Tab-separated table of C-alpha atoms in Angstrom:
chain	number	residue	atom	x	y	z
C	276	UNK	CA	55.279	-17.930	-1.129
C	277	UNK	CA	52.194	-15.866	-1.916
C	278	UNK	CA	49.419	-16.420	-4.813
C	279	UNK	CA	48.665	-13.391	-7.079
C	280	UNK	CA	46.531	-12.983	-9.924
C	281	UNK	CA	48.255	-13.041	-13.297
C	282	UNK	CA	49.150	-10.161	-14.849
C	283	UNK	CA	49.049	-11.591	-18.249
C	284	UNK	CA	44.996	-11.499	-18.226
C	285	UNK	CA	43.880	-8.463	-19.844
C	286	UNK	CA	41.475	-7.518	-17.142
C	287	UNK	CA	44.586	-7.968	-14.184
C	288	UNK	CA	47.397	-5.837	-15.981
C	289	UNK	CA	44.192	-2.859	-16.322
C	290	UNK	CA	43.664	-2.975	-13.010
C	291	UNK	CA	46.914	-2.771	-11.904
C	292	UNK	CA	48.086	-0.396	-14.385
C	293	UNK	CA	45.235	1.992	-12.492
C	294	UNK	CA	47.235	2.178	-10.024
C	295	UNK	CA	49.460	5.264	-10.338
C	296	UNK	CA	52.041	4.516	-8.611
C	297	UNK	CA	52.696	0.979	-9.446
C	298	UNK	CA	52.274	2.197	-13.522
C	299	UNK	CA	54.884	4.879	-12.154
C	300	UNK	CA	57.148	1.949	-11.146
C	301	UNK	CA	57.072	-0.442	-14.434
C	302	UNK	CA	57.217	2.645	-16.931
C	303	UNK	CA	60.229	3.867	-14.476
C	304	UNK	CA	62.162	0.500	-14.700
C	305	UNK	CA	61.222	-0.009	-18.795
C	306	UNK	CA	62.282	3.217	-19.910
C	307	UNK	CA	65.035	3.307	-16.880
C	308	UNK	CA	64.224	6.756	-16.367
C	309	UNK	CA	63.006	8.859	-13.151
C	310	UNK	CA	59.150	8.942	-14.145
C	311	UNK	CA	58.108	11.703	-11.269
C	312	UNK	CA	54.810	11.729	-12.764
C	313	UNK	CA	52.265	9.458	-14.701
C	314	UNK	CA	48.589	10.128	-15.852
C	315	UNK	CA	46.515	7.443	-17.631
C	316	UNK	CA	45.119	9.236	-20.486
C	317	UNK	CA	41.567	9.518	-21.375
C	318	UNK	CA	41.501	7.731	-24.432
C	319	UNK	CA	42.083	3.962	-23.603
C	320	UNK	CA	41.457	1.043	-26.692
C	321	UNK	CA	40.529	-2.542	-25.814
C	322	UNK	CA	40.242	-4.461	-28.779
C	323	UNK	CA	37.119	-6.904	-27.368
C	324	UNK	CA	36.490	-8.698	-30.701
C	325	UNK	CA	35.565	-12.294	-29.725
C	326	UNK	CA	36.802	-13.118	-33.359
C	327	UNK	CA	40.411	-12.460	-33.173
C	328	UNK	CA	42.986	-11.803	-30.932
C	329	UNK	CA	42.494	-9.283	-27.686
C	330	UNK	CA	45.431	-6.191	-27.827
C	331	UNK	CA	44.751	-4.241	-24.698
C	332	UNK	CA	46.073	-0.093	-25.204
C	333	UNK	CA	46.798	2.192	-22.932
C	334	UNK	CA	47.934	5.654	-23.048
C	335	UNK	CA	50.091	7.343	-20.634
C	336	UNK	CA	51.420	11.006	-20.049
C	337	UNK	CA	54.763	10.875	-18.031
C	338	UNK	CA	56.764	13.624	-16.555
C	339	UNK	CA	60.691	12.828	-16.469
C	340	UNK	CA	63.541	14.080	-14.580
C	341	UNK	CA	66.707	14.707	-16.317
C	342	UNK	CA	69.788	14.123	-14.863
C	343	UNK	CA	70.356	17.664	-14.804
C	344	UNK	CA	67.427	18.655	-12.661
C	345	UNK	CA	65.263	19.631	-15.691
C	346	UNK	CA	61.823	17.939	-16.926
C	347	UNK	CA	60.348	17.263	-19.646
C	348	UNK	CA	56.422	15.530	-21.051
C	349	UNK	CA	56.872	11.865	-23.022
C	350	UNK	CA	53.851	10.336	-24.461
C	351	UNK	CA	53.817	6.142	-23.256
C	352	UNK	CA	51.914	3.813	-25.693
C	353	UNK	CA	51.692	0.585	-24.059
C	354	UNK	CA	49.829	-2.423	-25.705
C	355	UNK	CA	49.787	-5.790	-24.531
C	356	UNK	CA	48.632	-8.969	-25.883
C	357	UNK	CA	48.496	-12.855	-25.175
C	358	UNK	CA	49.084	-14.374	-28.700
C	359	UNK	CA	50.774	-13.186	-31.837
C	360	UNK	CA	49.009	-10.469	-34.236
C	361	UNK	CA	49.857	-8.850	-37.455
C	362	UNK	CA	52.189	-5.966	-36.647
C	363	UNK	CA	49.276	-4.000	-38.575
C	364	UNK	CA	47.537	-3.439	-35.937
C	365	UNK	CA	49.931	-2.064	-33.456
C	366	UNK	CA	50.797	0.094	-36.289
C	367	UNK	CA	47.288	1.674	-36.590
C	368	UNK	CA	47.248	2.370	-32.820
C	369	UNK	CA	50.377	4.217	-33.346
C	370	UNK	CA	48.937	5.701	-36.364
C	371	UNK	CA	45.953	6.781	-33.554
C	372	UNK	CA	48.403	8.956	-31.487
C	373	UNK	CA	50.434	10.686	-34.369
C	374	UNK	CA	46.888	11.568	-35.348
C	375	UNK	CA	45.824	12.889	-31.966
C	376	UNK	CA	45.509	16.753	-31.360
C	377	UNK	CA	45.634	16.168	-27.944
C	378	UNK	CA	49.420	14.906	-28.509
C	379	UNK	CA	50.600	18.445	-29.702
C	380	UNK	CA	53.244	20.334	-27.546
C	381	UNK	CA	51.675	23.654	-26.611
C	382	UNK	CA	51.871	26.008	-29.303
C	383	UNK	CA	50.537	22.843	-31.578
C	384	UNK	CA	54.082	23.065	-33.804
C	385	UNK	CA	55.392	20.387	-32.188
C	386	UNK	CA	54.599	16.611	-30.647
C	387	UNK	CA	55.029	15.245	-27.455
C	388	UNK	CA	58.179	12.954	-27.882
C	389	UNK	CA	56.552	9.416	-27.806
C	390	UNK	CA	58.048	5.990	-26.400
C	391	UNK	CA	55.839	2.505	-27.536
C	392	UNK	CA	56.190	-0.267	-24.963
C	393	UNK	CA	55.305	-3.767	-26.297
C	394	UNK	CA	54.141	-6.711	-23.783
C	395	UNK	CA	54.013	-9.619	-25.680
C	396	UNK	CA	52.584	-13.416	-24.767
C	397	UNK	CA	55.072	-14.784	-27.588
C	398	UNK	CA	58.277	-14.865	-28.761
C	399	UNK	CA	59.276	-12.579	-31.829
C	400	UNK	CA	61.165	-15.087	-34.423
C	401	UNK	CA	64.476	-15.953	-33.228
C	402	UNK	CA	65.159	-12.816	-30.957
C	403	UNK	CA	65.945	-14.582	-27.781
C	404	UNK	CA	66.481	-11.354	-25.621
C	405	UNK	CA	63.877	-10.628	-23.370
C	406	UNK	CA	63.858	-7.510	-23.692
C	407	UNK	CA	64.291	-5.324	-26.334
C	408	UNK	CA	65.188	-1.444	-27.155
C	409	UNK	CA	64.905	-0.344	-30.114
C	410	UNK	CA	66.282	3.295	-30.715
C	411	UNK	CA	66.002	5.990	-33.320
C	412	UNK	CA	69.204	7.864	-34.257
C	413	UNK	CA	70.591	10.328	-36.649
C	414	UNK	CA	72.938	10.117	-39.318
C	415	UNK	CA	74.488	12.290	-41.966
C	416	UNK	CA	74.516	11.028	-46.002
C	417	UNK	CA	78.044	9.214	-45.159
C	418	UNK	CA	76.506	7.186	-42.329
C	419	UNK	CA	78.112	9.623	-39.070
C	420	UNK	CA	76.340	9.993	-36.261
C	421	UNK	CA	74.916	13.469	-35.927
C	422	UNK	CA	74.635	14.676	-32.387
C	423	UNK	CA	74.601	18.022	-32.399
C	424	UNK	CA	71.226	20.089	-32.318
C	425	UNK	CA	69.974	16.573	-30.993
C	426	UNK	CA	67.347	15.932	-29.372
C	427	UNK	CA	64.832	18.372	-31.407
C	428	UNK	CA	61.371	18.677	-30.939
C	429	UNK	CA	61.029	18.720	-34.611
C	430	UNK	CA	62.945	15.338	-35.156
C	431	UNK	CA	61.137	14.101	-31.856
C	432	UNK	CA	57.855	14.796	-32.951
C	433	UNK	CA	58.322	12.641	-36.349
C	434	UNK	CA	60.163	9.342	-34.934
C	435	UNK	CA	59.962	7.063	-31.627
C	436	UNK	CA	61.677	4.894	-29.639
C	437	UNK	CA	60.584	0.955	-29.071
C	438	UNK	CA	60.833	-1.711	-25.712
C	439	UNK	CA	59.735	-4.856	-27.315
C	440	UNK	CA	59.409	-7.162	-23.898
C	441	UNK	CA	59.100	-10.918	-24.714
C	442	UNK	CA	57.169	-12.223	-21.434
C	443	UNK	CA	58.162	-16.345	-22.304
C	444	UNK	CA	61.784	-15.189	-22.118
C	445	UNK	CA	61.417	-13.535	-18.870
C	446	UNK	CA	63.206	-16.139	-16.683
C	447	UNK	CA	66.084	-14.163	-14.649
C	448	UNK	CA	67.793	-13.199	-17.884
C	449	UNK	CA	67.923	-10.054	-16.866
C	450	UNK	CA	70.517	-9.613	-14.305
C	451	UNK	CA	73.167	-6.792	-14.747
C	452	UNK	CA	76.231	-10.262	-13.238
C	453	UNK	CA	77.189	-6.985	-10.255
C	454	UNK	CA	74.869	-5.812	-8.184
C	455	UNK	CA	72.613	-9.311	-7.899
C	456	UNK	CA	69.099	-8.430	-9.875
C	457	UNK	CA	68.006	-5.548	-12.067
C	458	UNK	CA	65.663	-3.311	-11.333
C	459	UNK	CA	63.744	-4.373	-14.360
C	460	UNK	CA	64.077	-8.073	-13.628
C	461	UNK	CA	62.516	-7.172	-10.122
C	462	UNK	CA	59.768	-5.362	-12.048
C	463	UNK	CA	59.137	-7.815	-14.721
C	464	UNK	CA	59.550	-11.032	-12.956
C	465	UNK	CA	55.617	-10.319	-11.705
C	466	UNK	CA	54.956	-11.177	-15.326
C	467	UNK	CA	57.056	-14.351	-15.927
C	468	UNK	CA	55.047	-17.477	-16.613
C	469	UNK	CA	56.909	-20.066	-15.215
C	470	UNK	CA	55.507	-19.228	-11.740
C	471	UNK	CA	51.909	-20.119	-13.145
C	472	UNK	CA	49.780	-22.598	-10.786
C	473	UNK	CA	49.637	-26.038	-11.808
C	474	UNK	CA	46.175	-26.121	-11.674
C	475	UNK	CA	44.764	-22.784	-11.835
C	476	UNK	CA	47.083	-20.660	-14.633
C	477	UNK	CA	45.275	-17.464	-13.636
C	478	UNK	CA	47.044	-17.293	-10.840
C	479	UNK	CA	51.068	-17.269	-10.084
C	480	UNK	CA	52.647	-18.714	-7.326
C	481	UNK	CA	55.832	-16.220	-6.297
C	482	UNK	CA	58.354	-15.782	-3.532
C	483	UNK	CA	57.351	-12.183	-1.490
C	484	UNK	CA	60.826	-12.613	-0.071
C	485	UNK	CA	62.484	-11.797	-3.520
C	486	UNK	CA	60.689	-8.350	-2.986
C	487	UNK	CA	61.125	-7.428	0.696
C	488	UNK	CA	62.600	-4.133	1.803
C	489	UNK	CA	61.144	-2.840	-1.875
C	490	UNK	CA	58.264	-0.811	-1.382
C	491	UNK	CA	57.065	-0.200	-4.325
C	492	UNK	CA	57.550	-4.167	-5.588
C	493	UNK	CA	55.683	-4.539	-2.258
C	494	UNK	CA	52.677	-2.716	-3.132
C	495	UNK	CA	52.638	-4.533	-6.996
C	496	UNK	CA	52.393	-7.590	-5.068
C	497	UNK	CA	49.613	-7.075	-2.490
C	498	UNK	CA	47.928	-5.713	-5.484
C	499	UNK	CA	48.050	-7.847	-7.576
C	500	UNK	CA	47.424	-10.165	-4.482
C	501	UNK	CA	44.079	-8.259	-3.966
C	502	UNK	CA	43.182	-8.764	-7.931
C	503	UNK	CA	43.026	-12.594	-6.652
C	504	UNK	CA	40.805	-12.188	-4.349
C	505	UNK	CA	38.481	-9.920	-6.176
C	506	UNK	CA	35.220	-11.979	-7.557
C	507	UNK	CA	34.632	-9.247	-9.855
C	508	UNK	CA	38.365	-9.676	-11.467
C	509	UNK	CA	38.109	-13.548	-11.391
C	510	UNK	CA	34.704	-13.374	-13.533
C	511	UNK	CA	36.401	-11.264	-15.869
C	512	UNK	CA	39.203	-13.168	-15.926
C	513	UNK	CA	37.083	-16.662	-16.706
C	514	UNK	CA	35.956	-14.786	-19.803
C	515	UNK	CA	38.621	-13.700	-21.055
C	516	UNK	CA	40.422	-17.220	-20.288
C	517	UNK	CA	37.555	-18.930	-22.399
C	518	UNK	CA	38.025	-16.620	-25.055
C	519	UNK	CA	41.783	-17.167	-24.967
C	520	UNK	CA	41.003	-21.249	-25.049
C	521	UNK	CA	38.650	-20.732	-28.045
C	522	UNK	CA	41.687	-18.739	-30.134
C	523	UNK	CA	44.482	-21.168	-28.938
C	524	UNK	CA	42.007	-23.955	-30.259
C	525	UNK	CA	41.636	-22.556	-33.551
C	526	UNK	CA	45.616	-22.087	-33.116
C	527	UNK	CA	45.828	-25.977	-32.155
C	528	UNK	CA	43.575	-26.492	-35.385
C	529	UNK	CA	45.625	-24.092	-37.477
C	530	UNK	CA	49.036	-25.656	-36.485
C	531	UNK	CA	47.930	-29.314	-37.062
C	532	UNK	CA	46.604	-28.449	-40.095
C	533	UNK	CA	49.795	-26.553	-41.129
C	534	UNK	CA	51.784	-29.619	-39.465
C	535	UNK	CA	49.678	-31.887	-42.063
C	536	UNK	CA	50.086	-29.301	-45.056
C	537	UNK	CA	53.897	-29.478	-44.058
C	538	UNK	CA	53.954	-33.082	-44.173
C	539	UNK	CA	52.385	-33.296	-47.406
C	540	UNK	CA	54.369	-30.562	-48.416
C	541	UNK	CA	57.608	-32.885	-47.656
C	542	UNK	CA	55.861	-35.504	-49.638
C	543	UNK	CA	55.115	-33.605	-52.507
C	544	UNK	CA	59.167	-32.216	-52.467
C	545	UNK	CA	60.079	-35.796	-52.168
C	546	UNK	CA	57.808	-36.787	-55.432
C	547	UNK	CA	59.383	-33.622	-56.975
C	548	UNK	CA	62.385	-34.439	-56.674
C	549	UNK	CA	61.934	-38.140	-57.864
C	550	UNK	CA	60.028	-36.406	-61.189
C	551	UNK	CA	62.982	-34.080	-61.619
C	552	UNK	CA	65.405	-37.012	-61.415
C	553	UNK	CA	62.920	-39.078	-63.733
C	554	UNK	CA	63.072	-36.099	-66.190
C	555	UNK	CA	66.815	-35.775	-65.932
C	556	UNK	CA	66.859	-39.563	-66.565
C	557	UNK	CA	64.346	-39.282	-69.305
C	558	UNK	CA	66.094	-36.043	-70.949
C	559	UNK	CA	69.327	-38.264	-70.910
C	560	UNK	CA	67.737	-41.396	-72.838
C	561	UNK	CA	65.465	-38.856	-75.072
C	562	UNK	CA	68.973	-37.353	-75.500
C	563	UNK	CA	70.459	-40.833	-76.115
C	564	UNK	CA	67.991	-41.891	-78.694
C	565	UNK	CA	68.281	-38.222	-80.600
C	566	UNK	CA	72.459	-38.799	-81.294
C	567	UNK	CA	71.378	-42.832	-82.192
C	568	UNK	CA	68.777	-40.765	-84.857
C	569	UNK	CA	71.388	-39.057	-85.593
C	570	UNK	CA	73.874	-41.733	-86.280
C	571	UNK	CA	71.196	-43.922	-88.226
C	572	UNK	CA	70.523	-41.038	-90.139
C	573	UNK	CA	73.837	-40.053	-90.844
C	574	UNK	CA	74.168	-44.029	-91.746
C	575	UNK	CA	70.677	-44.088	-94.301
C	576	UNK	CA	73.076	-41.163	-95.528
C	577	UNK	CA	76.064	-42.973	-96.446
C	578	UNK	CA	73.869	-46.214	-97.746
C	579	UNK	CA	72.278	-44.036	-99.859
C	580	UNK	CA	75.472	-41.999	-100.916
C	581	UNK	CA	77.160	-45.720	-101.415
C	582	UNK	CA	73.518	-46.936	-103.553
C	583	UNK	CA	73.944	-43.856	-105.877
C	584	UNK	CA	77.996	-44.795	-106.395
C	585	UNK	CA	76.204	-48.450	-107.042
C	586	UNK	CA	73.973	-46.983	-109.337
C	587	UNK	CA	76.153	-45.239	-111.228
C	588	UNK	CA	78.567	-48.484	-111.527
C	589	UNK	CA	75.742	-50.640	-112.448
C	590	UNK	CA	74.727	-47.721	-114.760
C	591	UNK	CA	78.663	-48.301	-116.062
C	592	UNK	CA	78.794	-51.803	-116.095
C	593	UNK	CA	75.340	-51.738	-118.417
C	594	UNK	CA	76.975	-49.725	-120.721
C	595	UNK	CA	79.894	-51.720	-121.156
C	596	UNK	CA	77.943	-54.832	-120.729
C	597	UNK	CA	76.071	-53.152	-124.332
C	598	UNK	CA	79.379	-52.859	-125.818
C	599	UNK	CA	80.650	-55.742	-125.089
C	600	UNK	CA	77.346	-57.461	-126.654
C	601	UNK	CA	77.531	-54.683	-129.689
C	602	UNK	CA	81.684	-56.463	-129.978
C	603	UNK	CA	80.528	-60.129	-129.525
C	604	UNK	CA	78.043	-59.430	-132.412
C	605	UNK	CA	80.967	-58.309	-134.887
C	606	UNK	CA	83.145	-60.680	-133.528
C	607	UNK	CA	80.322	-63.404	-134.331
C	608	UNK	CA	79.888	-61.651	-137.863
C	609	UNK	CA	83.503	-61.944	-138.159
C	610	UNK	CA	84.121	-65.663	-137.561
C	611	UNK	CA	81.135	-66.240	-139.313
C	612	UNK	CA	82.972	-64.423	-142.360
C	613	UNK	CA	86.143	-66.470	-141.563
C	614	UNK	CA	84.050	-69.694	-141.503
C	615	UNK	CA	82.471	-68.922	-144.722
C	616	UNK	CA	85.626	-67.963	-145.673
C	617	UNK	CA	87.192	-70.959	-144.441
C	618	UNK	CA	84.457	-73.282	-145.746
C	619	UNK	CA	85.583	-71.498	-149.383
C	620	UNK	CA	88.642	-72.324	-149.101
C	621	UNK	CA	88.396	-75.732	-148.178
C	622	UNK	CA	85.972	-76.536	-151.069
C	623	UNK	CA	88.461	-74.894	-153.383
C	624	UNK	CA	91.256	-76.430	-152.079
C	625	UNK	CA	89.662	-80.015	-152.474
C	626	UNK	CA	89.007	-79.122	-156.256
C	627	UNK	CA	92.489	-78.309	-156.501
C	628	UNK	CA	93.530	-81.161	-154.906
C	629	UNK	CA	91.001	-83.405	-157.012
C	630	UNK	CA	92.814	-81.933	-159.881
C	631	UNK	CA	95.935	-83.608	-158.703
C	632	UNK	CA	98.279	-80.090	-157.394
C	633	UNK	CA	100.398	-80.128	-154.941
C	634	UNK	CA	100.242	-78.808	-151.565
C	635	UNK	CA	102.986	-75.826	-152.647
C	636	UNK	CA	101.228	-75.192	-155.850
C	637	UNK	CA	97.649	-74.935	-154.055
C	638	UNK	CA	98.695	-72.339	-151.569
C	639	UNK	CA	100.929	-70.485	-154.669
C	640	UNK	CA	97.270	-70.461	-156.515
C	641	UNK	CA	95.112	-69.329	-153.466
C	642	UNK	CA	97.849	-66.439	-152.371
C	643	UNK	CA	98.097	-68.609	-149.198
C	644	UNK	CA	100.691	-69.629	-146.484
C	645	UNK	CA	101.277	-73.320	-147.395
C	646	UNK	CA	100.504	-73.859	-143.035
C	647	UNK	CA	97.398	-72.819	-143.433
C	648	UNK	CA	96.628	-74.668	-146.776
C	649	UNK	CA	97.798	-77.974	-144.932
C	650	UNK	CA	95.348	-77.159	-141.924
C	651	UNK	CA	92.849	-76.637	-143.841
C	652	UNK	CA	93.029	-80.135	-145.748
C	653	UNK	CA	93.518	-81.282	-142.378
C-alpha cells in the first residue's frame, strides 16, 4: 500500500499531465490508440475564478501509429473538473480550438482531426457507464452508413469524437471478463475515489502491487507519489481544497434549499390537487343547482301556463256567471209577470165566484184549464 496525491486536485493532474510520458500513457489507454508522440501545447486555460466552478484545459498534439505502419497528427482537448458546470462552457473551449490558426493542417485548407476527453468529478444523469465514447459517423439521406472516401480531412476538420469519463463510476467496471483488467482500468483506477484517505482526501491510499511489472503505471505512481511529498503541490492543493469546500457549501445551501422548495413544492401539489377536487366537487353542485334552476323554472313555466288556462276559465266562468245573472233577471221579470198575472186571475176569479159561477163556467169565461182555475181558488 502506498499514499499518492490525488489526481482529482487541479494542481496534481497538471503536474502529472507534464510529464510526457505518463500524458503519453493515459491519452494512449483513452483513445486506445498507439500515441508515439505527445506535446503539451502552448496555449493552456485554467479557469481560476474563485466565483464558480474551476475547469482545468489542456491542449495536446499527438502523433499516432496506424495499424498499418502509417502516422498521422490528432489534436487532444482534455478538460477536467470537480463539480458539475453548464455544458456551455466546455463548448466555448471547443469553440477556442476550431477558432485556432495554429490548428490548421499545413496548407491551412484543412484541420487537425480533433478528439475532446472529458474528466468529470460527477455523474452525467443516469449514464451509469464509466466511461463513455461518443463517435461521429456518416450517413446517406436513407440513414446507410457511408464508408467509402471516409475518413476525410474535410469531414475531419468539421466534426469530433468524445470520451466522456465519469470518475465516481470508476470502481473496476472496466474489466474486458478475459484477460483480468483493462488497460484503461489500470490507467484510470489512479483516479478512482474510493481509495481516498479517511482523514486526509487529498491523498489516496492504493495497492503498488496492482501495478507491478507495468512500467509506465510504475512511473504514474511514484509520481504522483512525489506530488505528495511536494510542499509546493500540497499548498496549492489546500487552496484549491478550500475553494472546492466554499462551492460544495453553496452546493449544500443550494440543495437544502431546493430540498425545502421541493417539499413545499409537494405541499403546494397536494393543496392543488385538494382545490381541483374542491372545484370538481363545486362544478358538480354549481352543476346540480343549474338543472334544479332549470326544473323550477321550467315549473314557474307550467304554473304560469296552468294560471293563464285559470284565467281564461275564470275569464269564462265570469261571462257565464253575467248571463246567468242577465237570465235570472228575465226569469224574475217573468214570474213576476206570472204573479201579477196570477194575482189577476185570482181576483177575477173570486168576482166570478162572488157572482155565484161555477168552477166549469169560470175557467170557460177566463179561456182557462178548469186545473188551474181550481188551484188558483185553492
Amino acid at each position: 500500500m502506498i499514499t499518492v496525491a490525488n489526481p482529482i486536485y487541479d494542481v496534481v493532474f497538471k503536474y502529472l499531465m507534464e510529464d510526457k510520458r505518463i500524458a503519453r500513457t493515459i491519452l494512449s489507454a483513452l483513445l486506445k490508440e498507439d500515441i508515439i508522440e505527445v506535446e503539451m501545447r502552448p496555449h493552456e486555460y485554467v479557469n481560476d475564478k474563485r466565483d464558480s466552478v474551476s475547469i482545468l484545459r489542456i491542449d495536446f498534439g499527438a502523433r499516432v501509429r496506424q495499424a498499418d505502419g502509417s502516422e498521422h497528427l490528432i489534436l487532444i482537448e482534455l478538460q477536467k473538473t470537480w463539480l458539475e458546470t453548464e455544458t456551455l462552457r466546455f463548448r466555448q473551449y471547443l469553440g477556442v480550438q476550431y477558432d485556432n490558426p495554429d490548428n490548421m493542417l499545413e496548407g491551412g485548407v484543412n484541420a487537425l482531426p480533433m478528439v475532446a476527453v472529458y474528466l468529470l468529478g460527477h455523474q452525467v444523469g443516469d449514464i451509469d457507464e464509466p466511461v463513455l465514447y461518443v463517435k461521429h459517423e456518416s450517413y446517406d439521406y436513407n440513414g446507410k452508413l457511408v464508408t467509402k472516401g471516409l475518413p476525410n480531412p474535410f469531414v475531419d476538420s468539421l466534426t469530433h469524437d468524445s470520451i466522456i469519463v465519469q470518475i465516481p463510476l470508476l470502481r473496476g467496471k472496466l474489466s474486458d471478463g478475459q484477460h483480468g483488467h483493462s488497460r484503461l482500468e489500470k490507467v484510470l483506477s489512479i483516479f478512482d475515489q474510493s481509495n481516498k484517505d479517511g482523514q486526509n482526501r487529498k491523498v489516496l491510499n492504493i495497492d503498488d502491487s496492482f501495478y507491478s511489472g507495468d512500467a509506465d503505471m510504475e512511473h504514474i505512481v511514484q509520481r504522483l507519489a512525489m506530488a505528495a511529498g511536494d510542499s509546493k503541490l500540497r499548498q496549492d492543493m489546500n487552496i484549491e481544497e478550500e475553494f472546492i469546500s466554499v462551492i460544495e457549501r453553496r452546493d449544500t445551501e443550494i440543495l437544502h434549499r431546493d430540498y425545502e422548495l421541493a417539499k413545499q413544492k409537494v405541499i403546494l401539489d397536494k393543496q392543488k390537487v385538494i382545490l381541483d377536487e374542491q372545484k370538481v366537487i363545486l362544478d358538480e353542485q354549481k352543476s346540480q343547482i343549474d338543472e334544479q334552476k332549470s326544473q323550477i323554472d321550467e315549473q314557474k313555466s307550467q304554473i304560469d301556463e296552468q294560471k293563464v288556462i285559470l284565467d281564461e276559465q275564470k275569464s269564462q266562468i265570469d261571462e257565464q256567471k253575467v248571463i246567468l245573472n242577465e237570465q235570472k233577471v228575465i226569469l224574475d221579470e217573468q214570474r213576476s209577470q206570472i204573479e201579477q198575472k196570477d194575482a189577476s186571475l185570482k181576483k177575477s176569479i173570486q168576482l166570478l165566484r162572488s157572482a155565484n159561477l161555477s168552477v166549469e163556467d169560470i175557467a170557460s169565461s177566463l179561456g182557462m184549464d178548469i186545473n188551474e182555475v181550481r188551484l188558483l181558488i185553492e
